[in-house]
Coordinates of C-alpha atoms in Angstrom, one line a residue:
M227 CA -57.2 182.9 144.7
R228 CA -59.5 185.7 144.5
D229 CA -57.9 187.5 147.5
G230 CA -55.1 188.1 145.2
S231 CA -52.4 186.0 147.5
G232 CA -49.9 184.4 145.3
A233 CA -51.1 186.5 142.2
T234 CA -47.6 186.8 140.9
A235 CA -46.7 183.2 141.3
Q236 CA -49.9 182.1 139.5
L237 CA -49.4 184.4 136.5
A238 CA -45.7 183.2 136.2
E239 CA -47.1 180.0 136.2
W240 CA -49.5 180.4 133.3
V241 CA -46.5 182.5 131.3
H242 CA -44.2 179.5 131.8
G243 CA -46.9 177.0 130.4
M244 CA -47.4 179.3 127.2
Q245 CA -44.0 178.3 126.0
T246 CA -45.5 174.9 124.8
A247 CA -49.4 175.9 124.5
T248 CA -51.5 175.4 121.6
L249 CA -53.3 178.6 120.7
D250 CA -56.7 178.1 119.3
A251 CA -57.5 179.7 115.8
A252 CA -59.2 182.6 116.8
V253 CA -56.7 183.6 119.4
A254 CA -53.8 183.3 116.7
H255 CA -55.8 185.2 114.2
Q256 CA -56.0 188.0 116.8
V257 CA -52.4 187.9 117.3
S258 CA -51.9 188.5 113.4
R259 CA -54.3 191.5 113.6
L260 CA -52.5 192.7 116.6
V261 CA -49.1 192.4 115.0
L262 CA -50.1 194.2 111.6
D263 CA -51.9 197.1 113.2
C264 CA -48.6 197.5 115.5
L265 CA -46.3 197.5 112.5
G266 CA -48.7 200.1 110.5
A267 CA -48.5 202.5 113.6
A268 CA -44.8 201.9 113.8
I269 CA -43.7 202.4 110.0
A270 CA -46.0 205.5 109.9
G271 CA -44.8 206.8 113.5
S272 CA -41.0 206.1 112.4
A273 CA -41.3 209.5 110.1
T274 CA -42.0 211.6 113.2
E275 CA -39.5 213.8 114.9
V276 CA -39.5 212.0 118.3
A277 CA -39.1 208.7 116.7
G278 CA -36.0 210.1 114.7
A279 CA -34.5 211.6 117.8
V280 CA -34.9 207.9 119.4
R281 CA -33.4 206.3 116.6
D282 CA -30.4 208.8 116.6
L283 CA -29.9 208.2 120.4
V284 CA -30.3 204.3 119.8
A285 CA -27.4 204.5 117.0
G286 CA -25.1 206.1 119.4
M287 CA -25.9 204.2 122.6
Y288 CA -27.4 201.0 121.8
P289 CA -25.3 199.7 118.5
G290 CA -25.5 196.3 117.4
D291 CA -27.0 193.8 114.8
H292 CA -29.4 192.0 116.9
A293 CA -32.8 193.6 115.5
T294 CA -34.4 195.9 113.1
V295 CA -34.8 199.4 113.8
I296 CA -38.1 200.8 111.7
G297 CA -37.0 203.6 109.8
G298 CA -33.4 202.4 109.3
G299 CA -30.6 200.5 110.5
R300 CA -30.3 197.7 113.4
A301 CA -29.3 197.9 116.8
S302 CA -29.2 195.9 119.9
A303 CA -32.2 194.0 120.8
A304 CA -32.9 196.7 123.7
G305 CA -32.3 199.7 121.2
A306 CA -34.6 198.2 118.4
A307 CA -37.5 197.7 121.3
L308 CA -37.0 201.2 122.5
A309 CA -37.0 202.8 119.0
N310 CA -39.9 200.8 117.5
G311 CA -41.9 200.9 120.8
T312 CA -41.7 204.7 120.7
A313 CA -42.5 204.9 116.9
A314 CA -45.6 202.5 117.3
H315 CA -46.9 205.2 119.8
A316 CA -45.7 208.1 117.9
L317 CA -49.0 208.9 116.3
D318 CA -51.5 207.6 118.8
I319 CA -53.0 205.4 116.0
D320 CA -52.0 202.1 117.8
D321 CA -54.4 199.5 119.1
G322 CA -55.9 199.7 122.9
Y323 CA -57.8 197.9 125.5
T324 CA -60.8 199.8 127.1
P325 CA -61.2 198.1 130.4
G326 CA -57.5 198.9 131.2
S327 CA -57.4 201.9 129.1
V328 CA -54.0 200.9 127.9
H329 CA -52.4 200.3 124.5
P330 CA -51.0 196.9 124.9
G331 CA -49.4 196.6 121.5
A332 CA -46.7 199.1 121.4
P333 CA -44.9 198.5 124.6
T334 CA -44.9 194.6 123.9
V335 CA -45.1 193.6 120.0
P336 CA -41.6 195.6 119.5
A337 CA -40.0 193.7 122.5
V338 CA -40.9 190.3 121.3
L339 CA -40.2 191.1 117.7
A340 CA -36.6 192.4 118.7
A341 CA -36.1 189.4 121.1
A342 CA -37.2 186.9 118.5
Q343 CA -35.1 188.3 115.9
H344 CA -31.9 188.2 118.2
T345 CA -32.5 184.6 119.0
G346 CA -34.1 183.3 115.7
A347 CA -37.1 182.3 117.1
T348 CA -39.9 180.6 114.9
A349 CA -43.0 182.2 114.2
E350 CA -44.9 179.7 116.6
T351 CA -43.0 181.1 119.2
V352 CA -43.6 184.5 118.2
L353 CA -47.4 184.1 118.1
R354 CA -47.2 182.5 121.7
A355 CA -45.3 185.3 123.0
V356 CA -47.1 188.1 121.4
A357 CA -50.5 186.3 122.9
T358 CA -48.7 186.3 126.2
A359 CA -47.5 189.8 126.3
V360 CA -50.6 191.5 125.3
E361 CA -52.8 189.4 127.6
V362 CA -50.7 190.2 130.5
T363 CA -50.7 193.9 129.9
C364 CA -54.6 193.8 129.3
R365 CA -55.1 192.0 132.6
V366 CA -52.8 193.9 134.7
A367 CA -54.0 197.2 133.4
R368 CA -57.6 196.1 133.9
S369 CA -57.3 194.9 137.6
A370 CA -56.5 198.3 138.8
H371 CA -57.9 200.7 136.3
P372 CA -59.3 203.5 136.8
A373 CA -57.3 203.8 140.4
T374 CA -54.0 203.8 138.4
R375 CA -55.3 206.6 136.1
E376 CA -56.8 208.6 138.8
A377 CA -53.3 208.3 140.6
G378 CA -51.7 209.9 137.5
F379 CA -50.2 207.2 135.9
H380 CA -50.2 206.1 132.3
N381 CA -51.3 202.3 132.0
T382 CA -49.3 201.8 128.6
A383 CA -46.1 202.3 130.2
L384 CA -47.4 201.1 133.8
A385 CA -48.5 197.5 132.9
G386 CA -46.8 197.5 129.4
V387 CA -43.4 196.5 130.9
L388 CA -44.8 193.4 132.8
G389 CA -46.5 192.3 129.8
A390 CA -43.2 192.9 127.5
A391 CA -41.1 190.8 130.2
A392 CA -43.9 188.1 130.2
G393 CA -43.7 187.9 126.4
V394 CA -39.7 187.6 126.0
S395 CA -39.7 185.3 128.7
V396 CA -41.6 183.2 126.4
V397 CA -39.2 183.8 123.6
L398 CA -36.1 182.8 126.0
G399 CA -37.6 179.9 127.2
L400 CA -37.1 180.9 131.0
D401 CA -37.9 178.3 133.8
R402 CA -40.8 179.1 136.3
A403 CA -38.6 180.9 138.9
Q404 CA -36.9 182.9 136.1
V405 CA -40.5 184.0 134.7
A406 CA -41.4 185.1 138.1
S407 CA -38.1 186.9 138.3
A408 CA -38.5 188.6 135.3
L409 CA -42.0 189.9 136.2
G410 CA -40.4 191.3 139.6
V411 CA -37.8 192.9 137.9
A412 CA -40.2 194.5 135.6
G413 CA -42.4 195.8 138.4
S414 CA -39.3 198.0 139.4
H415 CA -39.3 199.5 135.9
S416 CA -43.1 200.3 136.0
G417 CA -43.8 204.1 135.9
G418 CA -45.0 206.7 133.4
L419 CA -47.1 209.8 134.4
F420 CA -49.9 211.4 132.9
E421 CA -48.6 214.9 133.4
F422 CA -48.0 215.2 129.6
L423 CA -51.8 215.8 129.2
G424 CA -52.1 219.6 128.0
S425 CA -48.6 220.3 128.0
G426 CA -47.7 218.9 124.6
A427 CA -44.9 216.8 126.2
E428 CA -43.8 214.2 123.7
V429 CA -42.5 212.1 126.6
K430 CA -45.7 210.1 126.1
R431 CA -44.4 208.4 123.0
L432 CA -41.5 207.2 124.9
H433 CA -43.6 205.5 127.4
A434 CA -44.4 202.5 125.0
G435 CA -40.6 202.5 123.9
K436 CA -39.3 202.5 127.5
A437 CA -41.8 199.8 128.5
A438 CA -40.6 197.7 125.5
R439 CA -37.0 198.0 126.3
D440 CA -37.0 197.5 129.9
G441 CA -39.5 194.6 129.5
L442 CA -37.0 193.1 127.4
L443 CA -33.9 193.8 129.8
S444 CA -35.8 192.3 132.7
A445 CA -36.4 188.9 131.1
H446 CA -32.8 188.8 130.3
F447 CA -31.5 190.0 133.6
A448 CA -33.9 187.0 135.2
R449 CA -32.1 184.6 132.6
L450 CA -29.0 185.9 134.0
G451 CA -29.7 185.2 137.5
V452 CA -31.2 188.5 138.7
T453 CA -33.8 188.0 141.1
G454 CA -37.0 190.0 141.3
P455 CA -39.7 189.8 144.2
A456 CA -41.9 187.0 143.9
T457 CA -44.8 189.0 145.3
V458 CA -44.2 192.0 142.9
L459 CA -47.9 192.5 141.9
E460 CA -49.9 191.6 145.3
G461 CA -47.3 192.5 148.1
T462 CA -47.2 195.1 150.8
N463 CA -44.8 197.3 148.7
G464 CA -46.0 195.8 145.3
Y465 CA -47.3 197.0 142.2
F466 CA -50.9 197.3 142.9
R467 CA -50.2 199.2 146.7
A468 CA -47.9 201.5 144.9
F469 CA -49.8 202.5 141.7
A470 CA -53.3 202.0 142.8
G471 CA -53.2 202.3 146.4
G472 CA -54.5 198.8 147.0
A473 CA -57.8 199.2 144.8
W474 CA -57.3 196.2 142.6
R475 CA -59.4 193.1 141.5
P476 CA -57.6 190.0 141.9
A477 CA -60.2 188.2 139.5
A478 CA -59.8 190.6 136.6
L479 CA -56.3 189.5 136.9
L480 CA -56.2 185.7 137.2
D481 CA -59.7 184.4 136.4
G482 CA -59.8 182.4 133.1
L483 CA -56.3 182.8 132.2
G484 CA -55.9 180.9 128.9
E485 CA -59.7 180.3 128.3
H486 CA -61.2 183.7 128.4
W487 CA -58.7 186.2 126.2
A488 CA -58.6 189.7 127.0
L489 CA -56.7 190.3 123.8
R490 CA -59.6 189.3 121.8
D491 CA -61.4 192.3 123.4
T492 CA -58.7 194.9 122.2
Y493 CA -59.9 197.7 119.8
V494 CA -58.5 199.0 116.4
K495 CA -58.3 202.7 116.3
V496 CA -60.1 204.4 113.3
H497 CA -59.3 208.1 114.1
A498 CA -55.8 209.4 114.5
C499 CA -56.3 210.4 118.5
C500 CA -56.7 209.8 121.8
R501 CA -59.4 207.1 122.3
H502 CA -61.3 209.2 124.8
L503 CA -62.1 211.5 121.9
H504 CA -63.6 208.8 119.6
G505 CA -67.1 208.4 120.9
A506 CA -67.9 212.1 120.2
I507 CA -66.0 211.6 116.9
D508 CA -68.5 209.0 115.5
A509 CA -71.2 210.7 117.0
L510 CA -70.8 214.0 114.9
L511 CA -69.6 211.7 112.0
D512 CA -73.2 210.0 112.3
L513 CA -74.8 213.3 112.4
R514 CA -72.9 214.8 109.4
A515 CA -73.9 211.8 107.3
E516 CA -77.6 212.0 107.8
H517 CA -78.0 215.8 108.4
D518 CA -77.3 219.3 106.8
L519 CA -75.8 220.7 109.9
G520 CA -75.6 224.1 108.3
E521 CA -74.3 227.0 110.7
V522 CA -73.2 225.4 113.9
T523 CA -73.7 227.8 116.7
A524 CA -72.7 225.3 119.6
V525 CA -71.7 221.9 120.6
R526 CA -72.1 220.2 123.9
V527 CA -70.3 216.8 124.4
E528 CA -71.5 214.9 127.6
T529 CA -69.2 211.9 128.4
Y530 CA -67.3 210.3 131.2
A531 CA -65.3 211.9 133.5
I532 CA -62.0 210.9 132.1
A533 CA -62.6 211.9 128.7
A534 CA -64.1 215.3 129.7
G535 CA -60.8 215.9 131.4
H536 CA -59.4 216.3 127.9
A537 CA -61.3 219.8 127.3
H538 CA -58.4 222.0 126.8
T539 CA -58.4 224.5 123.8
T540 CA -54.7 225.1 123.7
F541 CA -53.5 222.7 120.8
D542 CA -50.1 224.3 119.4
S543 CA -48.6 220.8 119.6
H544 CA -49.5 217.8 117.7
L545 CA -49.7 215.9 121.1
D546 CA -52.2 218.6 122.4
A547 CA -54.4 218.5 119.4
Q548 CA -54.5 214.7 119.8
M549 CA -55.6 215.0 123.3
S550 CA -58.3 217.7 122.9
L551 CA -61.9 217.1 122.4
P552 CA -62.7 220.6 121.2
Y553 CA -60.3 220.1 118.6
A554 CA -61.4 216.7 117.6
V555 CA -65.0 218.1 117.2
A556 CA -63.8 221.1 115.2
V557 CA -61.8 219.2 112.6
T558 CA -64.7 216.3 112.2
L559 CA -67.1 219.1 111.8
L560 CA -65.0 220.8 108.9
D561 CA -63.4 217.9 107.5
G562 CA -65.7 214.9 108.0
Q563 CA -62.8 212.8 109.4
A564 CA -60.2 212.8 111.8
G565 CA -57.2 211.3 110.2
L566 CA -53.5 212.1 110.5
A567 CA -53.9 215.0 108.2
Q568 CA -56.5 216.6 110.5
F569 CA -53.7 216.8 113.3
D570 CA -51.1 218.4 111.3
A571 CA -49.7 222.0 111.8
A572 CA -51.8 223.5 109.2
H573 CA -54.8 222.5 111.0
R574 CA -53.7 223.3 114.3
A575 CA -53.0 227.1 113.0
S576 CA -56.5 227.4 111.1
P577 CA -58.7 230.1 112.4
A578 CA -61.5 228.1 111.3
V579 CA -60.6 225.1 113.6
A580 CA -59.9 227.6 116.6
E581 CA -63.4 229.5 116.0
L582 CA -65.3 226.1 116.0
A583 CA -63.3 224.7 119.1
A584 CA -64.2 227.6 120.9
L585 CA -68.1 226.6 120.5
V586 CA -67.4 223.3 122.1
E587 CA -68.6 222.7 125.7
V588 CA -67.4 219.3 127.3
V589 CA -69.1 218.1 130.3
A590 CA -69.1 215.0 132.5
E591 CA -72.1 213.5 132.9
A592 CA -72.8 211.0 135.7
G593 CA -74.6 208.4 134.0
L594 CA -72.0 208.1 131.1
D595 CA -69.4 208.1 134.0
A596 CA -71.2 205.2 135.5
R597 CA -70.7 203.2 132.3
Y598 CA -67.0 203.9 132.1
P599 CA -64.7 201.7 131.6
A600 CA -67.1 199.0 130.3
E601 CA -67.8 201.4 127.7
R602 CA -66.6 204.7 126.5
P603 CA -70.0 206.7 125.9
A604 CA -70.5 210.0 124.6
R605 CA -73.6 212.2 124.0
V606 CA -73.2 215.1 121.6
T607 CA -75.6 217.8 120.8
V608 CA -75.0 220.0 117.9
H609 CA -76.9 223.5 118.2
R610 CA -77.8 225.3 114.6
A611 CA -78.7 228.6 113.5
G612 CA -82.4 228.8 112.9
R613 CA -82.8 225.0 113.2
P614 CA -83.5 222.4 115.9
P615 CA -80.4 220.8 117.7
L616 CA -79.2 217.4 116.7
R617 CA -78.3 214.8 119.4
R618 CA -76.4 211.8 118.8
E619 CA -75.2 209.0 121.7
I620 CA -72.5 206.4 120.9
G621 CA -71.8 203.8 123.7
Q622 CA -68.7 202.3 122.0
P623 CA -66.8 203.8 119.5
R624 CA -65.9 201.9 116.2
G625 CA -62.9 199.4 116.5
E626 CA -64.5 198.0 119.7
P627 CA -65.1 194.0 119.7
S628 CA -68.8 195.1 119.4
R629 CA -68.1 197.4 116.5
P630 CA -65.2 195.7 114.8
L631 CA -63.2 196.6 111.7
A632 CA -63.1 193.6 109.4
D633 CA -59.8 192.0 108.2
D634 CA -59.9 194.0 104.8
E635 CA -60.6 197.2 106.7
L636 CA -57.6 196.5 109.2
T637 CA -55.5 195.9 106.0
A638 CA -56.8 199.1 104.3
K639 CA -55.6 200.9 107.4
F640 CA -52.2 199.2 107.5
R641 CA -51.8 200.2 104.0
L642 CA -52.9 203.7 104.5
L643 CA -50.0 204.2 107.2
A644 CA -47.5 202.1 105.5
D645 CA -47.7 203.0 101.7
P646 CA -46.3 206.4 102.0
V647 CA -43.3 205.3 103.8
V648 CA -42.1 202.1 102.3
G649 CA -44.1 202.3 99.2
P650 CA -47.2 200.1 97.9
D651 CA -45.4 196.7 97.0
R652 CA -43.5 196.5 100.0
A653 CA -46.6 197.4 102.2
A654 CA -48.4 194.5 100.3
R655 CA -46.0 192.0 100.7
M656 CA -45.7 192.7 104.7
A657 CA -49.4 192.7 105.2
A658 CA -49.4 189.2 103.2
T659 CA -46.8 187.8 105.3
V660 CA -48.2 188.9 108.6
W661 CA -51.7 187.5 107.7
A662 CA -49.8 184.3 106.7
F663 CA -47.5 184.3 109.8
D664 CA -45.2 182.1 109.1
D665 CA -41.2 181.9 109.8
D666 CA -40.9 184.6 106.7
V667 CA -42.3 187.4 109.2
L668 CA -38.9 188.1 110.8
S669 CA -36.8 188.2 107.8
E670 CA -39.6 190.6 106.1
L671 CA -39.3 193.0 108.9
S672 CA -35.4 193.0 108.3
D673 CA -36.0 193.7 104.6
E674 CA -38.4 196.4 105.5
Q675 CA -35.5 198.2 107.0
E676 CA -33.3 197.9 104.1
G677 CA -35.9 199.2 101.8
K678 CA -36.3 202.3 103.9
S679 CA -32.6 202.9 104.2
R680 CA -32.0 203.1 100.5

């Protein structure tokens, strides 16, 4: 129904049908990629202070033996989802979906895995549940973006909780009415403000963990008979009216469900920072590879409006650096990369980084803005002492479906993230198990916890 009436019921019907659906090979393979990328991000992110703080809270407030907490220990399923979702988003190296400006893996994969460990679900069920969770997150986010972002909301937390509820509903085998209630309950858990931008507030990392936990709980509430509104998405006081002012596109939510998979259009991050910065980084890397830049006197970055909003030049915190276009330009020019190391305390305190960042001008350009969110374009002009300026435009950053990472490149990224934390042998076994995606996946994750605790 293109007018959006009955949108929640239609989505719930599809989610219920996913309990017995057969995934085609391409979709199943993409789910393996999503799980591997999310686990790599979570393993690396588990070493951060914010992930450690959440683990400490979970140990005291969410005790249990339902599921693995990456970084050590076990907890209730809700606690594991909270801890692992936070860890997966802690370094901003997790997957994303450009049309919805959302990170779909971090709020959903940890919820599904925790529920699956708790219930002893099969690998086939996990595949279906992750596919469901990510698809719902992407579709809900893209239906109202950029209206939701312009209203000040973070789509990862906003849409992610609905995706998590949908995925866990598949694991729990909820009936149609219960699935609708799970979505209805999850709608009341949607939230997440973008006010963290430029403030260094680590609450951004919690957005994914909160969505994972609350989505899991929403499905369990529904299983126990707690009802949610059957019009939570399209209703007068529903999700799209509350968070997008009613500016949403029903076709983007409902058309082609189960046929045209949004999850196949998710991206993999190559650089360890906000996706809005990646086009400019890629442009600079191209120029750096082709030219001797010499003495850089100024850099002009033209891009779409939302990306141009990341122009702050104060980056005392890790998050502020990850959200700053001038900072990303500076470290890319200096180091030829923008990996995890480039956002550490030493780089943030470097006078050379600060001097270069001060030379960067960021401008919102109307023509580029018109191409967003279908693309994330950036045009970079590097001015050099005594030489003509250099210019490069990027339509889509590397890692998008039009510029994908091959499977071996994705494995290399996983190893780069996981090897220092769990060791090369363990990381290699985990990667092989995820690619195979048999029933050893969940036990492998449990063993990963034991290896890290020793």
